[in-house]
Short mmCIF file of C-alpha atoms in Angstrom, two decimals:
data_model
loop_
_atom_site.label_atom_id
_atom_site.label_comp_id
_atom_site.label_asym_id
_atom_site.label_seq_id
_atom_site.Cartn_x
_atom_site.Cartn_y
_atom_site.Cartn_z
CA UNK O 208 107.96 -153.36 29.43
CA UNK O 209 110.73 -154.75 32.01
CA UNK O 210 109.47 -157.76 33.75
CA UNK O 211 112.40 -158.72 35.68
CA UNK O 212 113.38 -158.35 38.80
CA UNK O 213 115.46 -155.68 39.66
CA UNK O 214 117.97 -156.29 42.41
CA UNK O 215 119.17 -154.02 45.09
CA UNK O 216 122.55 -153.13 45.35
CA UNK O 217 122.96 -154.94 48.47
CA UNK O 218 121.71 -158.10 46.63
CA UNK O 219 124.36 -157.74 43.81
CA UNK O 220 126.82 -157.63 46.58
CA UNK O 221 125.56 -160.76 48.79
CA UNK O 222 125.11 -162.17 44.96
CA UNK O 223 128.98 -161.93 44.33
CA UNK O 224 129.74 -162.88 48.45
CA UNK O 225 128.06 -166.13 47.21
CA UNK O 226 129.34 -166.50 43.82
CA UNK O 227 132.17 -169.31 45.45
CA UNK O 228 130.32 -171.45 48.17
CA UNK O 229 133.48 -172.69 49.48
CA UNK O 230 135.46 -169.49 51.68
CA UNK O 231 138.95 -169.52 51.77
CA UNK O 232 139.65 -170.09 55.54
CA UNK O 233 140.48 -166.94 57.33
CA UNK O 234 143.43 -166.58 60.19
CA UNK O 235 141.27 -165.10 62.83
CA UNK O 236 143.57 -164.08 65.93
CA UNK O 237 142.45 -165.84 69.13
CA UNK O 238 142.74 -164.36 72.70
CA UNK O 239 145.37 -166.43 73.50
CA UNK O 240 147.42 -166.11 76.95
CA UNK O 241 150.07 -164.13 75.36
CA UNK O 242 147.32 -161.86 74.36
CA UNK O 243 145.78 -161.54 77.51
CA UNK O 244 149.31 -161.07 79.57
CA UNK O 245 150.12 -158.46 76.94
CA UNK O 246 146.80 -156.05 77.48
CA UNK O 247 147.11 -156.62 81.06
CA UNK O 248 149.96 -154.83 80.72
CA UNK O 249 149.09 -152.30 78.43
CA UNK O 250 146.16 -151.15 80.63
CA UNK O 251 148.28 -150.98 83.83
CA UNK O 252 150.55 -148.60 81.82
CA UNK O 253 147.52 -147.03 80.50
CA UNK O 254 146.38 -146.31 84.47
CA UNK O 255 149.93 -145.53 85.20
CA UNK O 256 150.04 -142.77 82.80
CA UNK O 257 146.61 -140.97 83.54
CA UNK O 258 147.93 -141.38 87.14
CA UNK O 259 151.09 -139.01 86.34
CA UNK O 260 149.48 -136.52 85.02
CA UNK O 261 146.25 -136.57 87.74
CA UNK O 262 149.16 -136.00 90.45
CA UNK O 263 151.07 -133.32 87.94
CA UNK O 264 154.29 -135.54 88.00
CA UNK O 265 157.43 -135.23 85.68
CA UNK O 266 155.29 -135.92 83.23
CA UNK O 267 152.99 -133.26 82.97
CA UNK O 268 156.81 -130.45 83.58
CA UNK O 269 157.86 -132.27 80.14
CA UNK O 270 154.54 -131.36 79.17
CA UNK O 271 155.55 -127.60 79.32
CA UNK O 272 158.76 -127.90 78.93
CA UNK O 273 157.83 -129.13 74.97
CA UNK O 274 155.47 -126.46 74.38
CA UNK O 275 158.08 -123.37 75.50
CA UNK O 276 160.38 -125.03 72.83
CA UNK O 277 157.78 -124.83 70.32
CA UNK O 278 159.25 -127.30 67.80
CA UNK O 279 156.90 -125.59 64.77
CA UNK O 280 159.09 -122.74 65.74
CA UNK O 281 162.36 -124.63 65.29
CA UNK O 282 161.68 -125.86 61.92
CA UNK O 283 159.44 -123.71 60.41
CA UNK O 284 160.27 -125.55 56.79
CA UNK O 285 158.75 -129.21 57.52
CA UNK O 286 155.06 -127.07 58.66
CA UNK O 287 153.69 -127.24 55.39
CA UNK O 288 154.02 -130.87 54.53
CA UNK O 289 153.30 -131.86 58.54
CA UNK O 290 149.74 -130.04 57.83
CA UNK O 291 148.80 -132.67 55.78
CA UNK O 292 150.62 -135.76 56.56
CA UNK O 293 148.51 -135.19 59.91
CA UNK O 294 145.24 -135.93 58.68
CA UNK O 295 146.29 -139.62 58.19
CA UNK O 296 145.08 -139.50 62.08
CA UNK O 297 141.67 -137.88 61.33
CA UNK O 298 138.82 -140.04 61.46
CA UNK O 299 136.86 -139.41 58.83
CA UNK O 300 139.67 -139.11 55.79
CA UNK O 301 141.38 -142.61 57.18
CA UNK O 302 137.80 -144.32 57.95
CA UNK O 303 136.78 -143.66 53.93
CA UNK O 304 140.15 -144.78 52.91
CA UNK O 305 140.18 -148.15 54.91
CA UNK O 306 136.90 -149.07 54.26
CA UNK O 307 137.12 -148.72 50.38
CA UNK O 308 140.32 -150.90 50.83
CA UNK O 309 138.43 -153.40 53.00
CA UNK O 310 135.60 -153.84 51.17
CA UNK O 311 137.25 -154.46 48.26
CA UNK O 312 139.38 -157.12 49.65
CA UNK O 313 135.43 -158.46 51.21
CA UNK O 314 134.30 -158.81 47.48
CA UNK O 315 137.67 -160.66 46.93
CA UNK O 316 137.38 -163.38 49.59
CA UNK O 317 133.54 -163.38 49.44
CA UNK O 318 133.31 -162.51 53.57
CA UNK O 319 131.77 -159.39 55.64
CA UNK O 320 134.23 -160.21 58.29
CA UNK O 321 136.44 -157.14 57.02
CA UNK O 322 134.21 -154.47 57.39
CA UNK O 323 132.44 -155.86 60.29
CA UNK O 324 135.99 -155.73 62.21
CA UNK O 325 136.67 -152.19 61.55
CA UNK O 326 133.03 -151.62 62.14
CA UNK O 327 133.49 -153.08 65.43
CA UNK O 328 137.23 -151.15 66.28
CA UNK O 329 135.73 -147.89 65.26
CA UNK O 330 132.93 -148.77 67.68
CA UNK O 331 135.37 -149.67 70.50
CA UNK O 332 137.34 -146.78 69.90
CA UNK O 333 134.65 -143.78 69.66
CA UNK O 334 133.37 -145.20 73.62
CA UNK O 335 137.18 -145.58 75.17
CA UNK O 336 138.77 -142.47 73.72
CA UNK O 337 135.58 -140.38 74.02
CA UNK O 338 134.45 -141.25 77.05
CA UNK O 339 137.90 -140.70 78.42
CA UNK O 340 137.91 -136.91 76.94
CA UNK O 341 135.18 -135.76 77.98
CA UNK O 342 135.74 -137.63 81.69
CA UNK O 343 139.17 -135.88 82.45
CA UNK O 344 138.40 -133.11 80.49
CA UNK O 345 141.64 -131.58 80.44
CA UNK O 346 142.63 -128.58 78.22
CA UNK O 347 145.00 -128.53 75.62
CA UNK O 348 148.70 -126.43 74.75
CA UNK O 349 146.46 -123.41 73.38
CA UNK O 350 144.30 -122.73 75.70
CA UNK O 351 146.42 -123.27 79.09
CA UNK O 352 145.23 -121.06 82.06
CA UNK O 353 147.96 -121.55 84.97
CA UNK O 354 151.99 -122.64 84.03
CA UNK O 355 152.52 -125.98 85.34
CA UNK O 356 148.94 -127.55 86.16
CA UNK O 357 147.72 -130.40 84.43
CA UNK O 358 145.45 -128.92 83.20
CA UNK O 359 142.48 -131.54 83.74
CA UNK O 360 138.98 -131.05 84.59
CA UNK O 361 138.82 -127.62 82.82
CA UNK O 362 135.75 -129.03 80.28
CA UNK O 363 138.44 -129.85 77.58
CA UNK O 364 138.51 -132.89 75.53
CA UNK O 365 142.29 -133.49 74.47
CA UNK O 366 143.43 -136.12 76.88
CA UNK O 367 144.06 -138.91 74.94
CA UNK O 368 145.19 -138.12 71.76
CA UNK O 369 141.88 -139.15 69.19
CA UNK O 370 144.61 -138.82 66.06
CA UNK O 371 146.85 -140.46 66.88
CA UNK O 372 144.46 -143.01 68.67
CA UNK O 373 142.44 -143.32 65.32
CA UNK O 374 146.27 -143.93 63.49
CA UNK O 375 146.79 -146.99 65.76
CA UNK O 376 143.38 -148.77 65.37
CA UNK O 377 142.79 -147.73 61.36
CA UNK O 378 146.34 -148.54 60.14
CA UNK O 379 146.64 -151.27 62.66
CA UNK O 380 143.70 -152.81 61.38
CA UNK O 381 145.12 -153.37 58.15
CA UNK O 382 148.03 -155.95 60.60
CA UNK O 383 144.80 -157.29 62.44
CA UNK O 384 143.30 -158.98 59.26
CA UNK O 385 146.61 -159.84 57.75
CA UNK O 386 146.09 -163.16 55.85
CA UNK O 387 149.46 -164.54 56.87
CA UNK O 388 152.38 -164.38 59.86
CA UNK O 389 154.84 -162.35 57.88
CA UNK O 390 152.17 -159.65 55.77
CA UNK O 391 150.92 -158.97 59.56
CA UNK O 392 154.18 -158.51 61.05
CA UNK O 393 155.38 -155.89 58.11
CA UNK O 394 151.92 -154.40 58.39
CA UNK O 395 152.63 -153.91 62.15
CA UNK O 396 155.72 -152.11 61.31
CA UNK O 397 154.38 -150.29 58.98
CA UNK O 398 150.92 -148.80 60.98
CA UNK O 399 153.39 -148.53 64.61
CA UNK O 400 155.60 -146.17 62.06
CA UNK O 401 152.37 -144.47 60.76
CA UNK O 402 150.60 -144.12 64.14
CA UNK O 403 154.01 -142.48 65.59
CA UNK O 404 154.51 -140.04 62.98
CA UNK O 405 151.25 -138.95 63.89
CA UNK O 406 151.27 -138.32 67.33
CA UNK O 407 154.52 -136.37 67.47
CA UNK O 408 153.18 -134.13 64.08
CA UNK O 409 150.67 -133.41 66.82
CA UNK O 410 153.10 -132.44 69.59
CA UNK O 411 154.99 -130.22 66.79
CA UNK O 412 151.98 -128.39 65.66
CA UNK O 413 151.15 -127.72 69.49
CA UNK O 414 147.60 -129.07 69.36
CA UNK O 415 148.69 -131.91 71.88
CA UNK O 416 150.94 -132.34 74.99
CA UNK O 417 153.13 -135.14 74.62
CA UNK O 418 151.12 -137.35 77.45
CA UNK O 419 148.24 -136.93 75.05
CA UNK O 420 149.98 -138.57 72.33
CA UNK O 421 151.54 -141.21 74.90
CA UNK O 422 147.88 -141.93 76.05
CA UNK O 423 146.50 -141.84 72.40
CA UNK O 424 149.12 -145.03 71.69
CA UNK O 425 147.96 -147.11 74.44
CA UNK O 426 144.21 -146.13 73.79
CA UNK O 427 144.85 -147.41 70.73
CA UNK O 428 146.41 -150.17 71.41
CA UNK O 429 144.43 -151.62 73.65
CA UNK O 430 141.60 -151.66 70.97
CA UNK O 431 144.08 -153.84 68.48
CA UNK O 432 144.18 -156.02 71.45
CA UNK O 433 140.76 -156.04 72.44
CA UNK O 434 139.37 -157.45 69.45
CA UNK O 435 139.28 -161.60 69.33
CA UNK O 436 136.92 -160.74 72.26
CA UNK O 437 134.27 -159.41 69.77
CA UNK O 438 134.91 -162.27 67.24
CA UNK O 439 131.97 -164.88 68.21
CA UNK O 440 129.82 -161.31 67.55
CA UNK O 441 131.46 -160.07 64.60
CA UNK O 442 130.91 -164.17 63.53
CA UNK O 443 126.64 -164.05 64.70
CA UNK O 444 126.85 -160.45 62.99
CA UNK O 445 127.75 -161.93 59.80
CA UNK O 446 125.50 -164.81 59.67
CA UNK O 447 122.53 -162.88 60.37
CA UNK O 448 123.42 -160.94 57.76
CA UNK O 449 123.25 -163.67 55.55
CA UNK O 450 120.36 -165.62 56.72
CA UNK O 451 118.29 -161.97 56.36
CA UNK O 452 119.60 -161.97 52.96
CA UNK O 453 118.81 -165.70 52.15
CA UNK O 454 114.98 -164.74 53.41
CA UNK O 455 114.63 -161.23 51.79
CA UNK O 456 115.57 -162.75 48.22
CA UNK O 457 113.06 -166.13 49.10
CA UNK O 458 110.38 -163.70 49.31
CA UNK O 459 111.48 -161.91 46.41
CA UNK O 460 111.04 -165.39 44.23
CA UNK O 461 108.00 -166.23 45.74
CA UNK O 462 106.32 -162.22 44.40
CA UNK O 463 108.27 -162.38 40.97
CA UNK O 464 106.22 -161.17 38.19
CA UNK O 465 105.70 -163.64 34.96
CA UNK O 466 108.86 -163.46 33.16
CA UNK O 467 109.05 -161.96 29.93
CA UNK O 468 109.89 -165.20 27.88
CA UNK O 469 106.23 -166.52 28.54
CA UNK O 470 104.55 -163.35 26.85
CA UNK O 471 106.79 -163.61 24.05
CA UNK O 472 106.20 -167.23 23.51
CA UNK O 473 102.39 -166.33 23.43
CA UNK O 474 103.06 -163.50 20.67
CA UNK O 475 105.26 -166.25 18.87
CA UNK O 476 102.05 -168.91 18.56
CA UNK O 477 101.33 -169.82 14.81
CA UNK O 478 97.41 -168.83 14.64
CA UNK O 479 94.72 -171.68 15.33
CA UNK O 480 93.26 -173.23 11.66
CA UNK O 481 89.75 -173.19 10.76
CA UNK O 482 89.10 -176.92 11.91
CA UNK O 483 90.25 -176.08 15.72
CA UNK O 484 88.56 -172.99 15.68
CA UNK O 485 85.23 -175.22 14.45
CA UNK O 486 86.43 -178.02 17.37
CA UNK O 487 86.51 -175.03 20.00
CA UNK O 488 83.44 -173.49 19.39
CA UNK O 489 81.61 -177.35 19.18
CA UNK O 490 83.80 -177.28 23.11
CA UNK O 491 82.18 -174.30 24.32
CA UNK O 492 79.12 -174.43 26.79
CA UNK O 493 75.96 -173.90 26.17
CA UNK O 494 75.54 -170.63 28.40
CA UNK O 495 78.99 -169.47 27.03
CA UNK O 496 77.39 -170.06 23.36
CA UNK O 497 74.09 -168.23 24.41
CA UNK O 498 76.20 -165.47 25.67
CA UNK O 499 78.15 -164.66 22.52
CA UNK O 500 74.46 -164.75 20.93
CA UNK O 501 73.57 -161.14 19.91
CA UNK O 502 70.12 -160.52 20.99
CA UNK O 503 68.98 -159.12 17.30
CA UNK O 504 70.39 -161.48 14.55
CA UNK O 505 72.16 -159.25 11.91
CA UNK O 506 70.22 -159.45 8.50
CA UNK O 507 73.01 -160.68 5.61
CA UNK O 508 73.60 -158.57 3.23
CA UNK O 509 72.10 -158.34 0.13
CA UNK O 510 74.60 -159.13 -2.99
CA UNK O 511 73.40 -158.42 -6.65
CA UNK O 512 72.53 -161.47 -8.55
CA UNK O 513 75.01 -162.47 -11.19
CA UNK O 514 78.83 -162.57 -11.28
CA UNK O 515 81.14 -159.74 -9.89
CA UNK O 516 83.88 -158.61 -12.38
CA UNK O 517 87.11 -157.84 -10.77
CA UNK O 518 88.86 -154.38 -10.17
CA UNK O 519 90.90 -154.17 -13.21
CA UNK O 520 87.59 -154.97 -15.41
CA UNK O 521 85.49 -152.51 -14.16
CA UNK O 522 84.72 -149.63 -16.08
CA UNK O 523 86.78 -146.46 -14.80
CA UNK O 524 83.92 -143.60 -13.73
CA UNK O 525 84.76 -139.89 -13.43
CA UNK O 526 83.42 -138.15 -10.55
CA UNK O 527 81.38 -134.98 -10.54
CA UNK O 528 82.59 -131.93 -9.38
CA UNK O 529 85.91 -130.24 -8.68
CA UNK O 530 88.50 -132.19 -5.83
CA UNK O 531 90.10 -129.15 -5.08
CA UNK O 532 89.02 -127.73 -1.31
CA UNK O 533 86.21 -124.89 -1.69
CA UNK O 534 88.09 -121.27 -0.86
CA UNK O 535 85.87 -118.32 1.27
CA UNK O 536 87.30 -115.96 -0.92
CA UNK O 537 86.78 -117.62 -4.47
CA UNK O 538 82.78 -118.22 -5.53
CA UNK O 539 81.90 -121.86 -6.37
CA UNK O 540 81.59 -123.06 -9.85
CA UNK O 541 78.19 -123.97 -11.61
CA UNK O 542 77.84 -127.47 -12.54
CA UNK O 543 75.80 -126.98 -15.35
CA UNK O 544 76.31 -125.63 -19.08
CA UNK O 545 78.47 -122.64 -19.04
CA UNK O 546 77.55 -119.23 -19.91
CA UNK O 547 79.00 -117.54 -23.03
CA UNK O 548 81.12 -114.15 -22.25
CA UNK O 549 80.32 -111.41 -24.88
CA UNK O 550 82.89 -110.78 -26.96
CA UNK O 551 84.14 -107.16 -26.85
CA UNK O 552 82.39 -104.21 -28.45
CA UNK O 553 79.40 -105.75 -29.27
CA UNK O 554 77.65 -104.49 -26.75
#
């Protein structure tokens, strides 16, 4: 039987996290003034935008003016492949994705800072956006009630964009925990070019106005920016996580069972000779010898006098009777002399 310990999956995980005690250090962005001027910004436009299309400005006529044109009407040939290069901006496919890339690249540089920074954006991102739907609750290109309104306050939840939201904060992540200047800049690229495609597959399939998918950006983007606030968390986060670990698998040693090399070297002991048997019993107690005592003393057994010849000398005997098993159907043999059958005719 299996003595050992068997470890949790989480504990082969920590158990590789810890394999290298010294961590490569990690170029965590800081919320530096540049930072700070740049979401300042990005929220006014943010405000600005939601503004427009409260008042049912320009912005909400190039609304409608894009969804009489009907781009997936106007090139009917790019539909099928725009089905599914738009589920690059759904939450769920993109969220499985990213987080099997992450946490592989966690097991590489033995940190939980990766997935505790998406963790933390997809957090950020599922309050803002939602919250936002379901507070201007405006309806979307389908199910439009009155030709030029805005549409807002009608119990819909399209305004912002979540797609193409969820493009900018799970491919922008990817930029966010770039190891050096130059990866993060052509991951940048690379997610802004990702995030864009999105939105405006959106506007040509006509699930979104275009303001949604203008709004869906900057809710996106101010996430990306966001972040270096939750740092010092993400950083307690992760050494809590580690600590519990540390105490989980010190109570673990401290309940281990005997391990299985200390049964084996019991099976493996030569057996004890007749003098330390003698010196242990001679060792033993009085009560402990009174104990093993039997209270009737066997008689010893009685041996014929004389010497005992060996196996091969003895004489071989024949035993009585038949071996073979007795049969219901077949009547037993006599054992003594047998009778004679009379002959035929002379009766």
């Amino acid at each position: 039987m299996r003595t050992e310990r068997n470890l949790a999956r989480l504990d082969r995980v920590f158990a590789r996290l810890d394999r290298e005690p010294d961590r490569p250090a990690l170029d965590v962005p800081k919320m530096s003034r540049h930072r700070i001027v740049l979401l300042a910004a990005t929220l006014a436009f943010y405000l600005a935008t939601v503004w427009a299309v409260v008042i049912t400005s320009w912005l909400v006529r190039l609304d409608w003016q894009v969804m009489f044109f009907r781009p997936y009407q106007q090139w009917p040939e790019i539909h099928a492949f725009l089905d599914y290069y738009v589920v690059l901006g759904q939450r769920g496919p993109t969220a499985v994705m990213i987080a099997a890339w992450l946490g592989w690249r966690a097991w590489r540089q033995h940190t939980l800072r990766p997935l505790l920074v998406f963790g933390a954006a997809l957090l950020l991102l599922n309050i803002t956006v939602g919250a936002a739907k379901i507070g201007m609750g405006r309806l979307g290109p389908h199910y439009a009630t009155t030709i030029g309104s805005n549409e807002m306050g009608m119990g819909g939840d399209i305004f912002p964009s979540g797609h193409t939201a969820n493009a900018v904060v799970t491919w922008g992540i990817l930029a966010y925990l770039a190891s050096t200047p130059g990866t993060r800049r052509w991951l940048s690229a690379s997610s802004a070019l990702m995030s864009l495609g999105v939105g405006l597959t959106t506007v040509y399939l006509g699930t979104h106005w275009l303001s949604d998918v203008v709004l869906g950006w900057v809710a996106g983007l101010l996430v990306l920016l966001a972040l270096p606030w939750c740092e010092p968390l993400i950083t307690r986060a992760e050494t809590w996580l580690l600590d519990a670990r540390d105490r989980r698998r010190a109570r673990g040693l401290d309940t281990a069972p005997v391990p299985a090399s200390v049964g084996t070297a019991a099976l493996l002991k030569p057996p004890a000779t007749a003098e330390e048997e003698a010196a242990a019993r001679d060792n033993t107690t009085p009560a402990a010898r009174s104990s093993r005592t039997p209270a009737h003393p066997q008689h010893p057994a009685h041996l014929a006098p004389g010497p005992h010849a060996s196996r091969s000398e003895r004489t071989p005997v024949t035993p009585a009777g038949s071996r073979r098993p007795p049969h219901a159907d077949r009547a037993p043999r006599a054992t003594g002399t047998p009778t004679t059958r009379p002959l035929p005719g002379n009766g």
